[in-house]
Amino acid sequence: MNPRRITVAYYTLVRKEWVRMTRIWSQTFLPSIVTTTLYYMIFGAFIGSQIAPIHGFSYIQFIVPGLVMMAVITNSYSNVVSGFFGMKFQHNLEEIMVSPTPNWVVVLGFVSGGVVRGVVVGILVLLTSLFFTHLTVYSFFVLISAAILTSILFSLAGLLNGIFAKGFDGISIVPTFVLTPLTYLGGVFYSIDRLPPIWRAISLGNPIIYMVNAFRYGFLGISDTPLVLSFGILIGLTVVLFMLCLYLFQKGIGMRN
Amino acid sequence: MNTHLALTITGLRKTYDTGTSALKGVSLSIAEGDFFALLGPNGAGKTTLISILTCLTNKTSGTVEVFGASIDTEPERAKTYIGLVPQEFNFNIFEKVIDIITTQAGYYGITRSSALQDAEPILKELGLWEKRNDKAMSLSGGMKRRLMIARALIHHPRLLILDEPTAGVDVELRRSMWEFLKKMNETGTTIILTTHYLEEAEQLCRNVAIINQGAIVVNEPTAALLHRHGDKKLEDIFLTLLQRSSTT
Ligand SMILES: Nc1ncnc2c1ncn2[C@@H]1O[C@H](COP(=O)(O)OP(=O)(O)O)[C@@H](O)[C@H]1O
Ligand SMILES: [Mg+2]
């Protein structure tokens, strides 16, 4: 395929995902806004007022970036896993497989769908926070790149889950038993600097810590982890997962008998 | 590379992970412009064969070339030549007819606006134009099948492959599909169809191959096959050949 046709194919994939997520907007855009609003209320307003400032910021200011990141992560992930697995399950994926669209474009198309959903929901959740606190931006560049890279990474992870899933339980096991615990223990609600050394060390094995901290740095200018390390991990994992997805597509694993 | 051949298959084998040997060394050549029937009972390996040609299933061994493009080394080129009408419905039933068509076109790199133009004559010809804004799930069985034909044609393939296109379709619709396919073939599209309706092969196809238990039993012009067997009905010939191939 020439570059012009590739662009059309890519646009088609993203458009299809956009149409799908807007058609079922109450399942895609709404849930994160509802749950995050509850977090803002409970942890920010009700409990937060009783918690001492962290690195000089009020508790709600501290958790907003983490909660936005949590929304970005879960929405990117679930958009791709459910979109891809849905197509696989309906045999609808065959429409793509018989076509000359190269595998890397297909991967990029699904990932972009996840990024669109992650970023749109992220923005909505961020806007909701304005009802509870004011926004400070320390580095726009850091916060945007941390959000986009994280969204790409978890879209790829969702794709991986969709590729390997054989049934509907397969697309809920990983989010429930891996993604949710890692996110909740990913430094959204607390600074790992305040943890006992052993828990701090264990926490550093959780990749989400680095993403949440990089993103929080973009807003507040504070981070429990070195920024360079955070971006290094983000970029490294993204490259690895992209290559892995591409390899699985090339081999047809989870797609072709 | 022989570009006069639409399809060249040599020594094609497929063993599924379950251990089922669905294709046991199939070789076939199909000339450009041919109307070719792949005939065989259920479980013979027809769908497996087609899924390999269209890159939906991995082969175990053998080679496949579509208009000279190998599916191993030039899969993208091979795929642009083929339009597939699968045996089972595989579109998203929640999408509108027109979106199913234009999305498929998009995967071939055709813009939505030009796909919309191209879709009109195809949908009109197949009696789906009035339904273009309806969701696929609201279509009748026959319409769904025609939708899959329309989808397969949107990128103007040189080779149209239909896997049991008339299974479970009423007599009237079957006739009109036959007429449609004849016209397609007359305007230069090479057509391969699988069927277990003998009459279909007899009416439509210039050449016929019979496949049984993953092996080609017969491959010759339909007329010659009928003639060789003393102008018996194709159905009788089919049954005789199947019995013979199953016992050896
Ligand atoms: N996905 C699969 N996994 C394992 N065996 C399969 C699969 N698909 C088909 N088969 C087996 O391969 C053989 C050929 O099937 P198929 O190609 O569907 O035949 P046909 O289309 O001629 O009815 C059958 O024995 C069938 O059970
Ligand atoms: Mg079949």
XYZ file of C-alpha atoms and ligand atoms in Angstrom:
533
model
C 0.000 0.000 0.000
C 1.252 3.467 -0.777
C 1.385 6.171 1.931
C -1.871 7.754 0.802
C -3.775 4.473 1.046
C -2.134 3.718 4.367
C -3.359 7.054 5.684
C -6.894 6.248 4.554
C -6.749 2.805 6.185
C -5.434 4.301 9.427
C -8.112 6.982 9.419
C -10.756 4.314 8.805
C -9.643 2.321 11.842
C -9.626 5.354 14.116
C -12.945 6.631 12.790
C -14.545 3.241 13.360
C -13.359 3.263 16.979
C -14.567 6.821 17.458
C -18.016 5.945 16.103
C -18.141 2.925 18.393
C -17.142 4.762 21.569
C -19.512 7.653 20.938
C -22.379 5.276 20.108
C -22.022 3.695 23.564
C -20.932 6.916 25.300
C -22.695 6.050 28.552
C -20.436 3.008 28.877
C -17.292 4.696 27.626
C -17.194 8.345 28.676
C -19.460 8.448 31.697
C -18.308 5.816 34.239
C -14.908 7.397 34.948
C -16.493 10.794 35.494
C -18.909 9.341 38.026
C -16.301 7.387 39.992
C -13.728 10.169 39.916
C -16.282 12.676 41.148
C -16.902 10.364 44.085
C -13.177 10.223 44.800
C -12.934 14.011 44.612
C -15.798 14.304 47.074
C -14.733 11.640 49.529
C -10.948 11.842 49.482
C -10.652 15.399 48.388
C -13.354 17.281 50.208
C -14.466 15.057 53.116
C -11.351 13.174 54.199
C -8.739 15.337 52.509
C -9.412 18.294 54.760
C -8.206 16.170 57.685
C -4.959 15.147 55.984
C -1.757 17.124 56.294
C -0.405 18.715 53.094
C 1.935 16.562 50.992
C 5.058 18.362 49.709
C 3.179 21.559 50.471
C 0.064 20.749 48.460
C -3.415 20.076 49.821
C -4.539 16.459 49.599
C -7.031 17.084 46.810
C -4.415 18.901 44.742
C -2.137 15.938 45.299
C -4.600 13.272 44.171
C -6.155 15.005 41.134
C -3.258 14.185 38.773
C -3.258 10.578 39.984
C -6.998 10.221 39.507
C -6.803 11.692 36.011
C -4.015 9.266 35.207
C -6.095 6.414 36.581
C -8.898 7.366 34.199
C -6.469 7.591 31.276
C -5.059 4.153 32.073
C -8.342 2.299 32.532
C -10.058 3.927 29.561
C -7.216 3.392 27.127
C -6.887 -0.184 28.225
C -10.538 -1.106 28.187
C -11.229 0.642 24.896
C -8.718 -1.472 23.053
C -9.327 -4.733 24.865
C -13.085 -4.584 24.390
C -12.913 -3.151 20.869
C -10.415 -5.691 19.649
C -11.876 -8.677 21.434
C -15.369 -7.704 20.307
C -14.225 -7.763 16.696
C -12.444 -11.037 17.201
C -15.468 -12.584 18.865
C -17.875 -11.458 16.121
C -15.368 -12.557 13.466
C -15.516 -8.964 12.410
C -11.737 -8.788 12.592
C -11.725 -10.770 9.348
C -12.708 -7.596 7.503
C -9.327 -6.203 8.468
C -7.416 -9.447 8.073
C -8.446 -9.999 4.442
C -7.470 -6.436 3.577
C -4.008 -5.246 2.585
C -3.737 -2.886 5.558
C -0.285 -3.645 7.023
C -0.171 -5.016 10.552
C 1.649 -2.036 11.980
C -1.147 0.216 10.744
C -3.758 -2.008 12.357
C -1.869 -1.915 15.668
C -1.509 1.849 15.378
C -5.206 2.211 14.553
C -6.385 0.308 17.622
C -3.861 2.081 19.839
C -4.959 5.468 18.531
C -8.556 4.591 19.358
C -7.439 3.862 22.920
C -5.495 7.113 23.105
C -8.476 9.121 21.867
C -10.705 7.594 24.530
C -8.045 7.900 27.263
C -7.333 11.536 26.479
C -10.972 12.557 26.058
C -11.953 10.964 29.376
C -8.798 12.334 31.005
C -9.761 15.856 29.964
C -13.338 15.397 31.176
C -12.145 14.116 34.536
C -9.686 16.975 34.825
C -12.416 19.495 34.072
C -14.602 17.900 36.732
C -11.845 18.486 39.300
C -12.283 22.227 38.812
C -15.436 21.961 40.896
C -13.308 20.863 43.846
C -9.956 22.579 43.508
C -8.022 24.920 41.265
C -5.544 23.773 38.693
C -1.843 24.553 38.653
C 0.361 23.644 35.733
C 4.080 23.324 36.333
C 5.169 21.913 32.975
C 2.650 21.553 30.204
C 5.091 19.561 28.112
C 5.740 16.995 30.842
C 2.091 16.487 31.656
C 1.010 16.090 28.021
C 3.820 13.715 27.122
C 3.328 11.638 30.283
C -0.404 11.348 29.566
C -0.024 10.465 25.886
C 2.767 7.951 26.464
C 0.869 6.265 29.279
C -2.222 6.129 27.112
C -0.253 4.522 24.285
C 1.328 2.035 26.662
C -1.960 0.899 28.173
C -3.668 0.768 24.787
C -0.940 -1.640 23.725
C -1.426 -3.624 26.925
C -5.155 -3.783 26.213
C -4.455 -4.986 22.692
C -2.203 -7.695 24.068
C -4.966 -8.792 26.419
C -7.445 -8.813 23.513
C -5.103 -10.902 21.382
C -4.665 -13.582 24.022
C -8.231 -13.579 25.356
C -10.261 -16.590 24.336
C -13.484 -15.594 26.032
C -15.147 -12.792 27.944
C -13.585 -13.927 31.226
C -10.205 -13.487 29.570
C -10.834 -9.796 29.079
C -11.909 -9.196 32.670
C -9.312 -11.244 34.576
C -6.329 -9.031 33.795
C -8.085 -5.719 34.537
C -9.507 -7.067 37.795
C -6.519 -8.921 39.163
C -3.591 -7.008 37.683
C -4.493 -3.586 36.400
C -6.762 -2.399 39.223
C -4.409 -3.397 42.088
C -1.399 -1.881 40.328
C -3.291 1.342 39.711
C -4.595 1.672 43.248
C -1.117 0.923 44.610
C 0.425 3.197 41.987
C 0.877 6.261 44.141
C -2.411 7.870 43.219
C -3.499 8.409 46.827
C -0.202 8.728 48.658
C 3.411 9.717 48.282
C 5.605 6.622 48.381
C 8.225 8.729 50.175
C 6.055 8.408 53.256
C 5.901 4.607 53.134
C 8.117 2.377 55.297
C 11.314 1.550 53.333
C 10.231 -1.993 52.506
C 6.922 -0.870 50.989
C 8.620 1.941 49.186
C 11.050 -0.538 47.618
C 8.209 -2.851 46.607
C 6.252 0.068 45.179
C 9.141 0.967 42.914
C 8.546 -2.322 41.106
C 5.145 -1.044 40.005
C 5.485 0.754 36.662
C 2.368 2.836 37.285
C 4.198 4.671 40.108
C 6.503 6.247 37.530
C 3.682 7.342 35.256
C 1.579 8.858 37.996
C 4.599 10.697 39.356
C 5.691 12.017 35.973
C 2.173 13.246 35.315
C 1.905 14.808 38.774
C 5.217 16.537 38.169
C 3.634 18.217 35.142
C 1.024 19.778 37.429
C 2.772 20.322 40.735
C 6.489 20.092 40.025
C 6.949 17.319 42.594
C 7.784 13.678 41.999
C 8.749 10.678 44.119
C 10.718 9.211 41.217
C 13.324 10.819 38.957
C 11.646 12.240 35.858
C 14.221 10.789 33.475
C 13.709 7.328 34.922
C 9.920 7.691 34.609
C 10.116 8.605 30.934
C 12.777 6.001 30.311
C 10.482 3.297 31.693
C 7.476 4.630 29.789
C 9.273 4.756 26.460
C 11.038 1.448 27.024
C 7.851 -0.436 27.882
C 5.997 1.175 24.980
C 8.604 0.037 22.483
C 8.660 -3.483 23.914
C 4.869 -3.862 23.874
C 4.587 -2.405 20.377
C 7.133 -4.879 19.018
C 5.380 -7.692 20.844
C 1.964 -6.772 19.406
C 3.444 -6.494 15.946
C 5.084 -9.885 16.281
C 1.807 -11.488 17.398
C -0.023 -9.903 14.465
C 2.655 -11.078 12.051
C 2.336 -14.636 13.364
C -1.433 -14.388 13.632
C -1.348 -15.612 17.224
C -4.798 -15.384 18.776
C -6.225 -14.483 15.364
C -5.455 -17.159 12.806
C -5.677 -20.921 13.321
C 5.242 -15.862 -12.429
C 2.329 -16.599 -14.652
C -0.049 -13.683 -14.732
C -2.565 -15.576 -16.850
C -3.349 -17.588 -13.793
C -5.589 -16.087 -11.172
C -4.609 -18.683 -8.636
C -1.864 -21.251 -8.286
C -1.865 -23.607 -5.335
C 0.765 -26.282 -4.867
C 1.017 -28.972 -2.227
C -1.199 -27.161 0.240
C -1.495 -28.849 3.600
C -3.297 -27.830 6.735
C -3.292 -29.611 10.040
C -5.207 -27.808 12.778
C -3.900 -27.712 16.345
C -6.591 -30.241 17.184
C -4.774 -32.708 14.943
C -7.412 -32.614 12.199
C -5.751 -32.864 8.816
C -8.091 -30.651 6.775
C -5.999 -30.373 3.598
C -3.695 -33.160 2.491
C -1.626 -31.722 -0.331
C -3.964 -29.758 -2.575
C -2.728 -28.433 -5.910
C -4.906 -26.329 -8.192
C -4.528 -23.781 -10.969
C -7.307 -21.446 -11.899
C -7.067 -19.343 -15.044
C -7.901 -15.679 -15.139
C -11.511 -15.184 -16.181
C -12.568 -18.644 -15.071
C -15.762 -19.464 -13.242
C -14.635 -22.246 -10.970
C -16.576 -24.476 -8.617
C -15.027 -26.185 -5.636
C -17.411 -28.938 -4.854
C -17.420 -31.089 -1.777
C -19.446 -32.452 1.102
C -19.452 -30.834 4.533
C -16.087 -31.049 6.237
C -14.214 -31.655 2.974
C -11.892 -28.718 3.557
C -13.444 -26.029 1.330
C -13.593 -23.295 3.952
C -10.138 -24.173 5.199
C -8.763 -23.825 1.675
C -10.433 -20.465 1.176
C -9.348 -19.180 4.565
C -5.753 -19.908 3.653
C -6.035 -18.110 0.307
C -7.429 -15.055 2.040
C -4.875 -15.080 4.872
C -7.448 -15.873 7.564
C -5.813 -19.176 8.438
C -2.138 -20.157 8.535
C -1.179 -23.005 6.238
C 0.982 -25.862 7.422
C 2.876 -26.107 4.129
C 2.568 -25.471 0.402
C 2.443 -22.345 -1.730
C -0.303 -20.012 -2.899
C -0.015 -17.330 -5.550
C -2.749 -14.896 -6.479
C -2.119 -13.311 -9.882
C 1.543 -14.074 -9.346
C 1.709 -12.615 -5.820
C 2.710 -15.131 -3.185
C 0.707 -14.892 0.028
C 3.965 -15.418 1.926
C 6.162 -12.808 0.327
C 3.631 -10.307 -1.056
C 0.537 -10.744 1.098
C -0.621 -7.154 0.658
C -0.596 -7.386 -3.125
C -2.266 -10.802 -3.059
C -4.991 -9.483 -0.782
C -5.855 -6.495 -2.979
C -6.758 -8.890 -5.809
C -9.252 -10.898 -3.767
C -12.794 -10.172 -2.679
C -14.139 -12.660 -0.142
C -17.715 -13.596 0.622
C -17.321 -15.820 3.690
C -19.560 -18.692 4.629
C -20.669 -17.134 7.923
C -21.886 -13.578 8.485
C -18.976 -11.637 9.915
C -19.970 -7.985 9.725
C -20.852 -5.916 12.766
C -24.627 -6.202 12.994
C -24.853 -2.868 14.838
C -23.423 -0.957 11.898
C -25.340 0.511 8.992
C -25.125 -1.188 5.628
C -23.370 1.779 4.041
C -20.843 2.032 6.877
C -19.965 -1.639 6.601
C -19.194 -1.090 2.920
C -17.256 2.159 3.289
C -15.265 0.865 6.251
C -14.242 -2.177 4.266
C -13.243 0.117 1.402
C -11.178 2.143 3.850
C -9.137 -0.923 4.742
C -8.180 -1.092 1.070
C -7.152 2.554 1.160
C -10.256 3.846 -0.637
C -11.552 7.124 0.777
C -15.031 7.272 2.216
C -16.237 9.717 -0.414
C -15.147 7.610 -3.354
C -16.442 4.465 -1.664
C -19.835 6.145 -1.302
C -19.882 6.757 -5.051
C -18.728 3.250 -5.888
C -21.214 1.689 -3.497
C -24.292 3.113 -5.188
C -24.330 0.963 -8.344
C -23.282 -2.132 -6.404
C -25.976 -1.716 -3.761
C -28.597 -0.936 -6.420
C -27.656 -3.990 -8.431
C -27.933 -6.158 -5.325
C -31.213 -4.606 -4.206
C -29.773 -3.063 -1.045
C -29.792 0.614 -1.960
C -33.032 1.322 -0.111
C -31.557 -0.369 2.956
C -28.257 1.487 2.958
C -29.014 3.427 6.142
C -30.453 0.460 8.028
C -28.502 -1.450 10.615
C -27.263 -4.789 9.352
C -29.174 -6.673 12.037
C -32.474 -5.535 10.533
C -31.749 -7.246 7.213
C -33.216 -10.585 6.180
C -30.900 -13.560 5.734
C -30.806 -13.161 1.968
C -30.042 -9.468 2.258
C -27.237 -10.134 4.711
C -25.694 -12.475 2.188
C -25.978 -9.853 -0.547
C -24.445 -7.319 1.801
C -21.404 -9.552 2.071
C -21.236 -9.727 -1.731
C -21.421 -5.933 -1.961
C -18.708 -5.594 0.669
C -16.464 -8.001 -1.236
C -16.841 -6.001 -4.451
C -16.206 -2.491 -3.167
C -12.506 -2.532 -4.045
C -13.148 -4.054 -7.495
C -11.304 -7.337 -6.943
C -10.053 -9.346 -9.899
C -10.843 -12.574 -8.082
C -14.119 -13.054 -6.249
C -14.274 -15.986 -3.846
C -17.626 -17.059 -2.469
C -17.906 -19.719 0.219
C -21.302 -21.407 -0.107
C -23.013 -18.175 -1.112
C -26.396 -19.751 -1.686
C -26.590 -22.034 1.333
C -29.949 -21.530 2.973
C -31.056 -19.012 0.344
C -34.471 -19.428 -1.292
C -34.760 -20.553 -4.910
C -35.716 -17.166 -6.290
C -32.842 -15.340 -4.670
C -30.467 -18.090 -5.645
C -31.417 -17.619 -9.307
C -30.922 -13.888 -9.132
C -27.548 -14.344 -7.448
C -26.551 -16.708 -10.223
C -27.478 -14.104 -12.812
C -25.490 -11.486 -10.941
C -22.418 -13.688 -10.713
C -22.659 -14.641 -14.391
C -22.647 -10.971 -15.285
C -19.666 -10.312 -13.026
C -17.792 -13.129 -14.680
C -18.663 -11.898 -18.183
C -17.206 -8.509 -17.348
C -13.897 -10.125 -16.478
C -13.986 -11.052 -12.798
C -12.578 -14.481 -12.033
C -14.935 -16.314 -9.710
C -14.395 -19.254 -7.400
C -17.309 -20.590 -5.463
C -17.702 -23.482 -3.119
C -20.961 -25.261 -2.976
C -22.553 -28.533 -2.289
C -25.374 -27.787 -4.692
C -24.468 -29.729 -7.775
C -26.922 -27.822 -9.886
C -25.135 -24.610 -9.050
C -21.832 -25.867 -10.374
C -23.501 -27.342 -13.430
C -25.330 -24.110 -14.261
C -22.565 -21.639 -13.608
C -19.113 -23.043 -13.670
C -16.776 -23.706 -16.550
C -14.416 -25.766 -14.425
C -14.987 -27.857 -11.396
C -12.867 -29.528 -8.763
C -14.251 -32.015 -6.313
C -12.646 -32.111 -2.892
C -13.199 -34.849 -0.377
C -11.496 -35.358 2.975
C -8.896 -32.729 2.184
C -7.859 -34.051 -1.216
C -8.820 -33.102 -4.765
C -10.580 -36.037 -6.383
C -11.388 -34.518 -9.757
C -10.355 -31.300 -11.493
C -11.594 -30.725 -15.034
C -13.975 -28.728 -17.205
C -17.550 -29.245 -16.112
C -18.581 -30.279 -19.618
C -15.792 -32.857 -19.884
C -16.672 -34.322 -16.503
C -20.299 -34.683 -17.512
C -19.341 -36.089 -20.911
C -16.814 -38.573 -19.539
C -19.489 -40.069 -17.386
C -21.826 -40.565 -20.263
C -23.860 -37.463 -19.546
C -25.072 -38.777 -16.238
C -26.324 -36.159 -13.815
C -23.513 -34.421 -11.947
C -25.102 -35.549 -8.742
C -24.651 -39.227 -9.597
C -21.105 -38.651 -10.720
C -20.371 -36.793 -7.497
C -21.684 -39.581 -5.322
C -19.791 -42.243 -7.250
C -16.546 -40.292 -7.026
C -16.939 -39.604 -3.353
C -17.568 -43.244 -2.592
C -14.548 -44.250 -4.603
C -12.264 -41.683 -2.946
C -13.471 -42.498 0.554
C -12.775 -46.199 0.248
C -9.259 -45.821 -1.097
N -10.806 -24.058 13.497
C -10.752 -25.382 13.336
N -10.120 -26.137 14.250
C -10.042 -27.477 14.103
N -10.577 -28.157 13.070
C -11.234 -27.455 12.132
C -11.352 -26.035 12.209
N -12.047 -25.598 11.132
C -12.342 -26.707 10.422
N -11.867 -27.823 11.003
C -11.983 -29.204 10.512
O -11.369 -29.273 9.239
C -12.142 -30.058 8.353
C -12.545 -29.232 7.155
O -13.477 -28.251 7.546
P -13.970 -27.113 6.571
O -12.817 -26.546 5.860
O -14.818 -26.185 7.346
O -14.862 -27.944 5.532
P -16.011 -27.477 4.536
O -15.938 -25.994 4.399
O -15.692 -28.173 3.276
O -17.296 -27.928 5.106
C -13.326 -30.587 9.157
O -12.984 -31.853 9.632
C -13.414 -29.608 10.290
O -13.964 -30.216 11.433
Mg -17.343 -24.593 4.715
